[in-house]
CSV table of C-alpha atoms and ligand atoms in Angstrom, one decimal:
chain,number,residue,atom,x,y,z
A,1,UNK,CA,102.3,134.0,120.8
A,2,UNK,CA,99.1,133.1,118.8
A,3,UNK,CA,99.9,131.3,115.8
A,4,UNK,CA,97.6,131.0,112.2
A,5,UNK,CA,97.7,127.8,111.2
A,6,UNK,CA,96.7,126.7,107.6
A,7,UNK,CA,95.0,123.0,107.3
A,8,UNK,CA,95.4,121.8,104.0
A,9,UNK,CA,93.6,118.8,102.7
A,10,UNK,CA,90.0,118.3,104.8
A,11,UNK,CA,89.7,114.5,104.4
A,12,UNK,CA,89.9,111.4,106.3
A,13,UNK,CA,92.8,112.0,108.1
A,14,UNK,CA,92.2,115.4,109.0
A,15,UNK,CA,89.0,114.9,110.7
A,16,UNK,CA,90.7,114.1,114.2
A,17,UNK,CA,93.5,117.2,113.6
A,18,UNK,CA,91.5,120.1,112.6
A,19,UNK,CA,90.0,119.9,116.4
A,20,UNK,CA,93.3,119.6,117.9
A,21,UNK,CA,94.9,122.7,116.2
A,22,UNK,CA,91.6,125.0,116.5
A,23,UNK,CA,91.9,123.9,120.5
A,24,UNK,CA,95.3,124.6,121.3
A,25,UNK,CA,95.7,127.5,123.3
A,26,UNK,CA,98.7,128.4,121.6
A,27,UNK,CA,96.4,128.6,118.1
A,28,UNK,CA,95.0,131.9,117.8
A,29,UNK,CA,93.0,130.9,114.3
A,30,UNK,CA,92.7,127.8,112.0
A,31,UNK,CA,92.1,128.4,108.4
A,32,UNK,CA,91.0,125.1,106.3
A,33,UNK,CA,91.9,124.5,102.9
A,34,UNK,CA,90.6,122.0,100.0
A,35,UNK,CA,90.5,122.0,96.2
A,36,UNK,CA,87.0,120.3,97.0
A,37,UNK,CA,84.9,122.9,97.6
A,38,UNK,CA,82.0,120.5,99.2
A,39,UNK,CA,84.1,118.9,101.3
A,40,UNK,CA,85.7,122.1,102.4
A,41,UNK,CA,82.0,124.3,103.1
A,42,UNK,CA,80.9,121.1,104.9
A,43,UNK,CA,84.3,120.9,107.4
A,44,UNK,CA,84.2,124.7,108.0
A,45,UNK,CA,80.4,124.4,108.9
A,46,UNK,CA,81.2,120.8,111.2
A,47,UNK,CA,84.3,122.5,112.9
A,48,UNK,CA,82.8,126.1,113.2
A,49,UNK,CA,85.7,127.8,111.0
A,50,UNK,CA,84.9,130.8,109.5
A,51,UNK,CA,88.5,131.4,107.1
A,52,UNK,CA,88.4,129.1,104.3
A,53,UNK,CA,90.5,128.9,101.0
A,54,UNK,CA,90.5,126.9,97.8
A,55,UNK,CA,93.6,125.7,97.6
A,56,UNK,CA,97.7,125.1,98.6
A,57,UNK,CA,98.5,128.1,96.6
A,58,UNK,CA,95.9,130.6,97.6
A,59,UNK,CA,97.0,129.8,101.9
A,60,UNK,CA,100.0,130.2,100.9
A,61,UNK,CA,99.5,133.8,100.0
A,62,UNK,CA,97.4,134.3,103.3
A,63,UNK,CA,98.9,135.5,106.8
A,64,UNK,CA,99.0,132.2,107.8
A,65,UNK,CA,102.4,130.7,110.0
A,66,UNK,CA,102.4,127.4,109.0
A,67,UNK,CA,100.5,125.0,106.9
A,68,UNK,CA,99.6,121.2,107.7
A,69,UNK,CA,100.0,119.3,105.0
A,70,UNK,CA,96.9,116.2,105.1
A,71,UNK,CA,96.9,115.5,101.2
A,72,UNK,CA,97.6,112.4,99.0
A,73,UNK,CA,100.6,111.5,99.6
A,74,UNK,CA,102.7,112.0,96.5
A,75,UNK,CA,102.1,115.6,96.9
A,76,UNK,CA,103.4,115.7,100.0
A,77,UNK,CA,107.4,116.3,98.9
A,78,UNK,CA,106.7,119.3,96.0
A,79,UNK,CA,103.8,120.9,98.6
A,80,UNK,CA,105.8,120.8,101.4
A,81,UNK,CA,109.0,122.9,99.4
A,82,UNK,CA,106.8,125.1,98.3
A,83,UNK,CA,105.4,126.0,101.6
A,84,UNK,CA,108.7,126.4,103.1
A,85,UNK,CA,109.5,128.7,100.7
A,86,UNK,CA,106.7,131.1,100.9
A,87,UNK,CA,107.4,131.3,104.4
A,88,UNK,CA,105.6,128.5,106.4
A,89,UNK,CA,106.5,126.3,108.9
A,90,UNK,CA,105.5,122.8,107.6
A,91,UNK,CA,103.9,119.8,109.6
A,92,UNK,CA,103.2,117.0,106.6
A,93,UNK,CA,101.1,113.4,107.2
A,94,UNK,CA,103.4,110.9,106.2
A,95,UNK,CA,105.0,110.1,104.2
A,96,UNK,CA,107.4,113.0,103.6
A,97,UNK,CA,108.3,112.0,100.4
A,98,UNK,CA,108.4,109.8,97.6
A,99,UNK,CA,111.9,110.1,96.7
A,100,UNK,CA,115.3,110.9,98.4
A,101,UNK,CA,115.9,114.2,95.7
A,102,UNK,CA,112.8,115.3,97.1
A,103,UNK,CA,113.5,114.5,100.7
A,104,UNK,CA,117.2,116.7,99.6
A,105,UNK,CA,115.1,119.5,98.0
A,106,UNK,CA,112.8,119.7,101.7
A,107,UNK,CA,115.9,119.9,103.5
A,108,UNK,CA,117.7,122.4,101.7
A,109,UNK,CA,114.3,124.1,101.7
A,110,UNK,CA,114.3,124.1,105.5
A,111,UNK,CA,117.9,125.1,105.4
A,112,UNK,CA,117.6,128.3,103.3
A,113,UNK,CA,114.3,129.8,105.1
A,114,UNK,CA,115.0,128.7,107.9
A,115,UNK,CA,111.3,127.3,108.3
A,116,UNK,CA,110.5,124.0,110.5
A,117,UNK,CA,109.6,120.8,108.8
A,118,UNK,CA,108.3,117.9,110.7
A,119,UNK,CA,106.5,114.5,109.3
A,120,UNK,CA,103.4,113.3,111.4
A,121,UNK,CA,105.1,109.9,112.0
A,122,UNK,CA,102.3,108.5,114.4
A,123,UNK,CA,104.2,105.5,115.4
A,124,UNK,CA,107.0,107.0,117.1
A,125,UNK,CA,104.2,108.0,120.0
A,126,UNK,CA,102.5,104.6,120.3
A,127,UNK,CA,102.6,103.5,124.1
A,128,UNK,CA,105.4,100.4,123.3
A,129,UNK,CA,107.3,102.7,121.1
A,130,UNK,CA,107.4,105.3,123.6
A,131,UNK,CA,107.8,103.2,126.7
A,132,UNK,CA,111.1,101.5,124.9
A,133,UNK,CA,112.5,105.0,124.0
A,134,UNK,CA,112.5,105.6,127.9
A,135,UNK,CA,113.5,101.9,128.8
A,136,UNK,CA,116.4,102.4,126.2
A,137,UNK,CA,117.7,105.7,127.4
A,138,UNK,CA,117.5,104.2,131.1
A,139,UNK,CA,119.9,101.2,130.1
A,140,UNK,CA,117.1,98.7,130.8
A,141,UNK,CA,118.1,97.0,127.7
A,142,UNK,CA,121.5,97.2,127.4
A,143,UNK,CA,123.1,97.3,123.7
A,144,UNK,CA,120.2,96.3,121.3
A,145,UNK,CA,121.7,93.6,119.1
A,146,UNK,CA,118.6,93.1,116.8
A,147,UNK,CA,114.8,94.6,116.0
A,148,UNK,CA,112.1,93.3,114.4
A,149,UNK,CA,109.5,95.6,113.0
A,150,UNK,CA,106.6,95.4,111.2
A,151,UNK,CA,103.8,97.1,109.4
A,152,UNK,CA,100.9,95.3,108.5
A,153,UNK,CA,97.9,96.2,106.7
A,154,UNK,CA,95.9,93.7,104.3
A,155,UNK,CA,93.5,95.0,102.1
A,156,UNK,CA,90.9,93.3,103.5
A,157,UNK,CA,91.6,93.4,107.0
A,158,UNK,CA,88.3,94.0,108.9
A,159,UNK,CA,88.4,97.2,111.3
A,160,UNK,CA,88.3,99.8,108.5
A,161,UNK,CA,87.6,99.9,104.3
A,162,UNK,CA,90.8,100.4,103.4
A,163,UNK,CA,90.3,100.0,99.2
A,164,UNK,CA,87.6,102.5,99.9
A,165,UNK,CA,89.6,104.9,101.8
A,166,UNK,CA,92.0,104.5,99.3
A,167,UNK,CA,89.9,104.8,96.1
A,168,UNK,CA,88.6,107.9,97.6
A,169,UNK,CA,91.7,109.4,97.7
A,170,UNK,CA,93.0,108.3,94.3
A,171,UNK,CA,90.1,108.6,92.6
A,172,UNK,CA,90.2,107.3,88.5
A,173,UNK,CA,94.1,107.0,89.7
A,174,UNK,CA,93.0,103.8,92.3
A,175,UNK,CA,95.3,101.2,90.1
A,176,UNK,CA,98.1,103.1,89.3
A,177,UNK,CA,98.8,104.5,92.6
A,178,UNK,CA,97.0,101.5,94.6
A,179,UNK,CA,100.1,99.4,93.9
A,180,UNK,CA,102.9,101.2,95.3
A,181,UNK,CA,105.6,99.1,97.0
A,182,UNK,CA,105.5,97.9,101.1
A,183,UNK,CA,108.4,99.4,101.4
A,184,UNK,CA,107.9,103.2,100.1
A,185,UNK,CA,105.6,103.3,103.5
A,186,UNK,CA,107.9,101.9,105.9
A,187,UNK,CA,107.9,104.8,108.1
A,188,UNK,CA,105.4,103.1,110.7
A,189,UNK,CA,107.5,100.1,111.3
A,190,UNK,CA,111.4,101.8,110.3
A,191,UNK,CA,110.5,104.7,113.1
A,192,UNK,CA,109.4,102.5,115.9
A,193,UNK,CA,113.4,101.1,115.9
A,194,UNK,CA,115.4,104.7,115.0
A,195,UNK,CA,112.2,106.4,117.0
A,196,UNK,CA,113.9,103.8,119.7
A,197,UNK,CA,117.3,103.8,119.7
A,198,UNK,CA,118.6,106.4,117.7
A,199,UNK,CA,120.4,104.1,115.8
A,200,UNK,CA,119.6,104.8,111.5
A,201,UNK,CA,120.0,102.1,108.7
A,202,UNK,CA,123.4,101.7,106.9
A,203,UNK,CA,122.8,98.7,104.2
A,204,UNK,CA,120.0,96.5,103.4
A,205,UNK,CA,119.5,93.2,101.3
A,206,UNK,CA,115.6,92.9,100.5
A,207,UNK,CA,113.4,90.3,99.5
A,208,UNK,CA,109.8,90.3,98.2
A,209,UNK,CA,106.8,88.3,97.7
A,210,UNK,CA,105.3,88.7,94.2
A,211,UNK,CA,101.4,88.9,94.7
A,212,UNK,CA,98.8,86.6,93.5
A,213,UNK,CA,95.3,88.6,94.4
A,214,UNK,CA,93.4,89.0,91.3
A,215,UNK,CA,92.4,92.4,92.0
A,216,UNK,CA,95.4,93.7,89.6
A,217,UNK,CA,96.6,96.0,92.6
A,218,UNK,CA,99.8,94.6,92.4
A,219,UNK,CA,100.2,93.7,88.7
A,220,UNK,CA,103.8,95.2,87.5
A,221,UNK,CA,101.7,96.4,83.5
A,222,UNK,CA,99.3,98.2,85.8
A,223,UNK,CA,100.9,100.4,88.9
A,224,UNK,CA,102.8,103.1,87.9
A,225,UNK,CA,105.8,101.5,90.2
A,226,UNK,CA,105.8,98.6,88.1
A,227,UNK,CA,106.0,96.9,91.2
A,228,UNK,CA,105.2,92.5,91.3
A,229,UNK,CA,105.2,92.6,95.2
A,230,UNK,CA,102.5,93.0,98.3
A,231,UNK,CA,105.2,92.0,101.0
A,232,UNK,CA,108.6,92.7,101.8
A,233,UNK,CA,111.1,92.1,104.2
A,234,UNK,CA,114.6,93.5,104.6
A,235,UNK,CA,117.4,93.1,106.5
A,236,UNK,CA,119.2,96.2,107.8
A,237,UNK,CA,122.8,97.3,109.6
A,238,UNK,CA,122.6,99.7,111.9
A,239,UNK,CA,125.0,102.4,112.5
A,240,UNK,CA,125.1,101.0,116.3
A,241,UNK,CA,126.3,97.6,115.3
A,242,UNK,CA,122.6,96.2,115.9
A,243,UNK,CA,121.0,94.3,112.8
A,244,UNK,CA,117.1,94.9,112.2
A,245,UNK,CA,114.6,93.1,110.0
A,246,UNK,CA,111.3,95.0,108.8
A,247,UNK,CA,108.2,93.6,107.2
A,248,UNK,CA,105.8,95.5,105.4
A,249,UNK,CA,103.1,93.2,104.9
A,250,UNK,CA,99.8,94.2,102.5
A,251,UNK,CA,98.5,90.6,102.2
A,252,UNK,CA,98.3,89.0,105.3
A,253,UNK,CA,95.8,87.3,107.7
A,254,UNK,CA,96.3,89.8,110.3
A,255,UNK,CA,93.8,92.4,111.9
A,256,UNK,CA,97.0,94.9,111.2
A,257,UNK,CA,98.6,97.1,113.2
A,258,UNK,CA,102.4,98.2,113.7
A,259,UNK,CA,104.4,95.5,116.1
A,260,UNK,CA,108.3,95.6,117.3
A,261,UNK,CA,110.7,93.3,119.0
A,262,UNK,CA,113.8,94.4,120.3
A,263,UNK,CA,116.7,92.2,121.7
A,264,UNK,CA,119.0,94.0,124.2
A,265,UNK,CA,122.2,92.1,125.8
A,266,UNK,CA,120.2,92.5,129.1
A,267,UNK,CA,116.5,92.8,128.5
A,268,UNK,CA,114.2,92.0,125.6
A,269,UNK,CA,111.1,93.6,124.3
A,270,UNK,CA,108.2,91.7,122.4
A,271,UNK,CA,105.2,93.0,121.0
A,272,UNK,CA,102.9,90.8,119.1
A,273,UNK,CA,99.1,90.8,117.9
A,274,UNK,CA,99.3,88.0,121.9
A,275,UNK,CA,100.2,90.8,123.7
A,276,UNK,CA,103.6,92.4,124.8
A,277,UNK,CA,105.7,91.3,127.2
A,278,UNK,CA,109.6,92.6,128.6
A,279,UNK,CA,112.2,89.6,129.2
A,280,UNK,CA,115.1,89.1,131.2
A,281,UNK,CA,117.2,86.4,131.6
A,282,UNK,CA,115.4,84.5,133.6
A,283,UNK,CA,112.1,82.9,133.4
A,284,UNK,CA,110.7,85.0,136.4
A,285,UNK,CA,111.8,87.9,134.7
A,286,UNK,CA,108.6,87.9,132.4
A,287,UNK,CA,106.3,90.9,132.8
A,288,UNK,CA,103.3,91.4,131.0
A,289,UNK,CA,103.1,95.3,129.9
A,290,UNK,CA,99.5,95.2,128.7
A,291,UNK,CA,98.4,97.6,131.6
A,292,UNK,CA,100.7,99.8,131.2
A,293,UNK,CA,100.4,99.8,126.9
A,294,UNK,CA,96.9,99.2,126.3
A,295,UNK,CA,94.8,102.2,125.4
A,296,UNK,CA,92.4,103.3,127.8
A,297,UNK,CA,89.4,105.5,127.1
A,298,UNK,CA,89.8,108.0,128.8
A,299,UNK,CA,89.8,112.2,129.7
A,300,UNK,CA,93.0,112.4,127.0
A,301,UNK,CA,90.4,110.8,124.7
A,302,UNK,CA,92.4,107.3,124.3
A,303,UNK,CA,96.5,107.1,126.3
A,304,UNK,CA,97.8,104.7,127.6
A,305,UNK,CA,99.8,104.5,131.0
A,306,UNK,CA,103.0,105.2,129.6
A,307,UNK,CA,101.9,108.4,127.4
A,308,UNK,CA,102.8,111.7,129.6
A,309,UNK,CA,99.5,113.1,129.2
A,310,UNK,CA,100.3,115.8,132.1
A,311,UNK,CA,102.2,117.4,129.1
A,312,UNK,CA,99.0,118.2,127.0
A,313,UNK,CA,97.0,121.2,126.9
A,314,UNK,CA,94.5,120.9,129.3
A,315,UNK,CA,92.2,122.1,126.5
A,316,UNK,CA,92.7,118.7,124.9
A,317,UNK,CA,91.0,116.9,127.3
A,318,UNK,CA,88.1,114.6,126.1
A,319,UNK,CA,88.9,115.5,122.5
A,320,UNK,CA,90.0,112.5,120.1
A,321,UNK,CA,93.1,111.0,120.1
A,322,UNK,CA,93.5,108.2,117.5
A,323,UNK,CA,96.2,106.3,115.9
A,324,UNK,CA,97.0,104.8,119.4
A,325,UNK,CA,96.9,108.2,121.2
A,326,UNK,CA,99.3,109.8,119.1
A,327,UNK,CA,97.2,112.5,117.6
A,328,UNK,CA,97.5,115.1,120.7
A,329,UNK,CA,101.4,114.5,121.3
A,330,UNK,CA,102.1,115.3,117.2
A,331,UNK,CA,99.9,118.5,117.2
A,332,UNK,CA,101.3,119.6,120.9
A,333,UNK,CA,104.8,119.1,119.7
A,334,UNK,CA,104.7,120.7,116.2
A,335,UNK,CA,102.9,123.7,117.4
A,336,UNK,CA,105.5,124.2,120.7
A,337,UNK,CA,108.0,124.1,117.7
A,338,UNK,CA,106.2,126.9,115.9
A,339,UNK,CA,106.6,128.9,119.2
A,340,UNK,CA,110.0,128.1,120.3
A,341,UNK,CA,112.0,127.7,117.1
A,342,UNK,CA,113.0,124.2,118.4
A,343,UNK,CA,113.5,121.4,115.8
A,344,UNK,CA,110.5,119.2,116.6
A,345,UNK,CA,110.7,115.4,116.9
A,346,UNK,CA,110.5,113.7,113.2
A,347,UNK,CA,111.6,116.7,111.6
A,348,UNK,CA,113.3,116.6,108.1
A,349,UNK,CA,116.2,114.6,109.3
A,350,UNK,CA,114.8,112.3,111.3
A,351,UNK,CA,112.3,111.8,108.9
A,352,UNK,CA,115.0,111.0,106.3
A,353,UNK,CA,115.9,108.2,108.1
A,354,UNK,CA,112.3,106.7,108.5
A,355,UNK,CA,111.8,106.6,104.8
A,356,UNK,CA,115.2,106.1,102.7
A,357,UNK,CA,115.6,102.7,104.4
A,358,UNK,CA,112.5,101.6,103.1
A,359,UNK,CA,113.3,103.2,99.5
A,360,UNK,CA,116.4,101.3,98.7
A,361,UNK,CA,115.2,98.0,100.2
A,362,UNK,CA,112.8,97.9,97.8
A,363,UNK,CA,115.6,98.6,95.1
A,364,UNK,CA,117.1,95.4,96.9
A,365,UNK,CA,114.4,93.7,96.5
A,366,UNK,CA,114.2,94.1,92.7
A,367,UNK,CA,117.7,93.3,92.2
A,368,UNK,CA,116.9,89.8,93.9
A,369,UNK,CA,118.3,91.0,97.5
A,370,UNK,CA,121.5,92.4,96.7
A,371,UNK,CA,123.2,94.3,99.9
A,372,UNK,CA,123.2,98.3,99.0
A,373,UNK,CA,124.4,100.9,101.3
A,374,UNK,CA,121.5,103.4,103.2
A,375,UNK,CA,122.1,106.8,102.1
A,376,UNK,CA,121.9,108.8,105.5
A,377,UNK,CA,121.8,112.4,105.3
A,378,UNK,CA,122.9,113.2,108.9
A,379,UNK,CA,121.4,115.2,112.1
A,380,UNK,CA,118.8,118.2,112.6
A,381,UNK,CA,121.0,120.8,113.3
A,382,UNK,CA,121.6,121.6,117.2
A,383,UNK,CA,119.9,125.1,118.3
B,1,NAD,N1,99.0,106.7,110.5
B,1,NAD,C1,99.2,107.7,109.7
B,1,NAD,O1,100.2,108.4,109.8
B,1,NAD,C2,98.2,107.9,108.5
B,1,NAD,C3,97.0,107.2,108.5
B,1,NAD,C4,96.1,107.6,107.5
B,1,NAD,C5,96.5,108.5,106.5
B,1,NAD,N2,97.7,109.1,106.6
B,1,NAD,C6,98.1,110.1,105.5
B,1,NAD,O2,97.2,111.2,105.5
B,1,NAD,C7,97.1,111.7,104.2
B,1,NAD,C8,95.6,112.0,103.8
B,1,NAD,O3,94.8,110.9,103.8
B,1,NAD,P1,93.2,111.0,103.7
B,1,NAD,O4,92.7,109.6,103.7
B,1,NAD,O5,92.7,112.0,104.6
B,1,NAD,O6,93.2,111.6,102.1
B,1,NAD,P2,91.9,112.2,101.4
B,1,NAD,O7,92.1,112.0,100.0
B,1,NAD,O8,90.7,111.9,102.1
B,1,NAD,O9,92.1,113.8,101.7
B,1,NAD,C9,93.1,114.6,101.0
B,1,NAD,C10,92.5,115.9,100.7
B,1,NAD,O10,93.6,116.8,100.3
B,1,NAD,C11,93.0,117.7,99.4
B,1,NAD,N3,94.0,118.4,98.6
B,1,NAD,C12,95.0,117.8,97.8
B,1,NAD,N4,95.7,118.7,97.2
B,1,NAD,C13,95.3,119.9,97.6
B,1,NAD,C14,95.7,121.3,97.4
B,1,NAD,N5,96.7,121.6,96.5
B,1,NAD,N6,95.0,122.3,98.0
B,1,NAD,C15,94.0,122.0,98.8
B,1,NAD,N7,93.6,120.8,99.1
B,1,NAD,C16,94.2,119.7,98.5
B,1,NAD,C17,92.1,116.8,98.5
B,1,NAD,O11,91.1,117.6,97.8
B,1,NAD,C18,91.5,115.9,99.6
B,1,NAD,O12,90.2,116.4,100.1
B,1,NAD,C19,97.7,110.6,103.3
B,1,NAD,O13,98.8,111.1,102.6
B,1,NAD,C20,98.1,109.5,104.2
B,1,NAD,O14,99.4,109.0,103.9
B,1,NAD,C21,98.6,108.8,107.6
């Protein structure tokens, strides 16, 4: 099978994916997509693609199979509906969503076409996320009584420009959307635990920390959120019995990145800015894992030891990988779906369960930390 595939949205983001679907061998022909028409002529002439089309609407009329969704991401819920209707299978950058009725509306979207959906959660293929998942399902831990994850990203961190990445995708909208709370983008930290165990959130209390940055980015009169706070932290229940804490973090002296501890009843897991380590019970038990979770440069363009690289295409090898080697693995794995008719990894349910947590912590959070239940709106259905 040789599948079209629609690229939507030709910024920042897209730069490492529109390689990766125009390589795999299973792609017979990548059309790209952007309302800018610049920015669209220039992509087509840097990625030698010869199909363009101005906008979400216009694809969706084309003979394409699926469309990936790499826009702002409030549009992602209504444009992802509306591609499932017309037809197309749906990959989408996270977030899915901004709010559970349109996380209901994409799955009874995906329900009545009978489409696939599935959110481009990076995390859930970094090297510690995905060496745990295997650890986990071997019984190295044992029961996991508690996780700690966290996402964080200061403005001002130094490795990339983030008010400048996110200015040019707001545009005159930078303040009003700027300010949006930690915990509507909890997917990164959320998925490294459910990505883990399985396990999905069943109540949270919530706490947050009202900003005092002059830059206004977090001023409740400004943001259209109304939201006062730049970090949060919750505390979950898990449906396994296990309790987890998240932090979403936006001011913080940190370089950033996405970190996870997990406490098992025989084994723990820590992963900090230090380095990560597994524990048992004794101190001889210590083992560094930073061989076998650092990325190394390499012919998968950036893996580490744990990622199964002999999965990829072959045709992937020396292309870029970023996002801690996770971009291959998500393109692999949605357009495998595409073929087979499989539910891919972080489809729409899974995906539910990365983001609602996040959603009604920060609910909690307003209300001063009261405990309210996690909506959970169940399993992909089985083949
Ligand atoms: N780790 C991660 O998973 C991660 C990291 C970075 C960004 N992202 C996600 O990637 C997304 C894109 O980020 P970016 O920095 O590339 O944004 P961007 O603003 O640079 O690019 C978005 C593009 O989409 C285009 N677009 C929007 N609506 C369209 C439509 N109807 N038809 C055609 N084109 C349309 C815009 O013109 C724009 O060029 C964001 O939603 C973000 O959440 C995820």
């Amino acid at each position: 099978m040789s599948l079209k595939i629609g690229m939507v949205g030709t910024g920042q983001m897209a730069q490492g994916f529109i390689p990766l679907f125009k390589a795999h061998p299973l792609v017979g022909e990548v059309v790209l997509c952007d309302l800018d028409a610049a920015k669209l002529r220039a992509n087509a002439e840097k990625f030698g693609i010869t199909r363009t089309c101005p906008s979400l609407d216009d694809i969706l009329g084309m003979d394409v199979d699926a469309v990936v969704l790499i826009t702002q991401h409030w549009l992602h819920g209504p444009q992802a509906v509306k591609s499932l209707r017309a037809g197309k299978h749906v990959y989408s950058a996270v977030p899915c969503a901004e709010t559970i009725p349109e996380i209901q509306e994409i799955i009874r979207a995906v329900q009545q076409t009978g489409r696939l959906y599935m959110m481009g959660e990076t995390s859930y293929y970094y090297p510690h996320v995905v060496w745990c998942r295997e650890q986990y399902r071997r019984g190295t831990f044992g029961d996991i009584t508690f996780a700690d994850a966290s996402y964080h990203h200061d403005w001002d961190i130094k490795s990339i420009d983030s008010r400048g990445i996110i200015r040019a995708r707001t545009g005159d909208k930078f303040l009003e959307i700027a300010g949006s709370p930690p915990m509507h983008y909890a997917t990164h930290s959320i998925s490294q635990v459910v990505g883990v165990t399985g396990a999905h959130m069943t109540k949270v209390s919530a706490l947050g920390w009202r900003d005092r940055h002059p830059d206004g980015i977090y001023d409740p009169a400004v943001n259209k959120y109304r939201n006062a706070f730049s970090n949060e932290t919750a505390l979950f229940a898990m449906s396994d019995g296990a309790c987890a804490r998240v932090n979403e973090f936006r001011r913080v002296g940190h370089p950033g990145g996405e970190f996870m501890t997990l406490c098992g009843t025989e084994a723990s897991f820590e992963y900090t800015q230090a380095g990560r380590v597994i524990i048992g019970k004794g101190f001889e038990d210590t083992k560094r894992l930073d061989d076998i979770l650092t990325i190394r440069p390499g012919v998968y363009g950036g893996t580490a030891a744990a990622h199964d690289v002999a999965r990829l295409p072959k045709e992937f090898a020396g292309m870029p990988n970023n996002h801690w080697g996770s971009h291959q693995f998500l393109v692999d794995d949605f357009v495998q779906a595409c073929v087979t008719g499989e539910q891919p990894p972080n489809n729409i349910w899974q995906a539910a369960r990365y983001m609602i947590p996040g959603l009604i912590a920060h609910d909690s959070a307003e209300q001063g930390g009261v405990q309210l239940a996690v909506p959970d709106l169940g399993d992909a259905p089985k083949a």
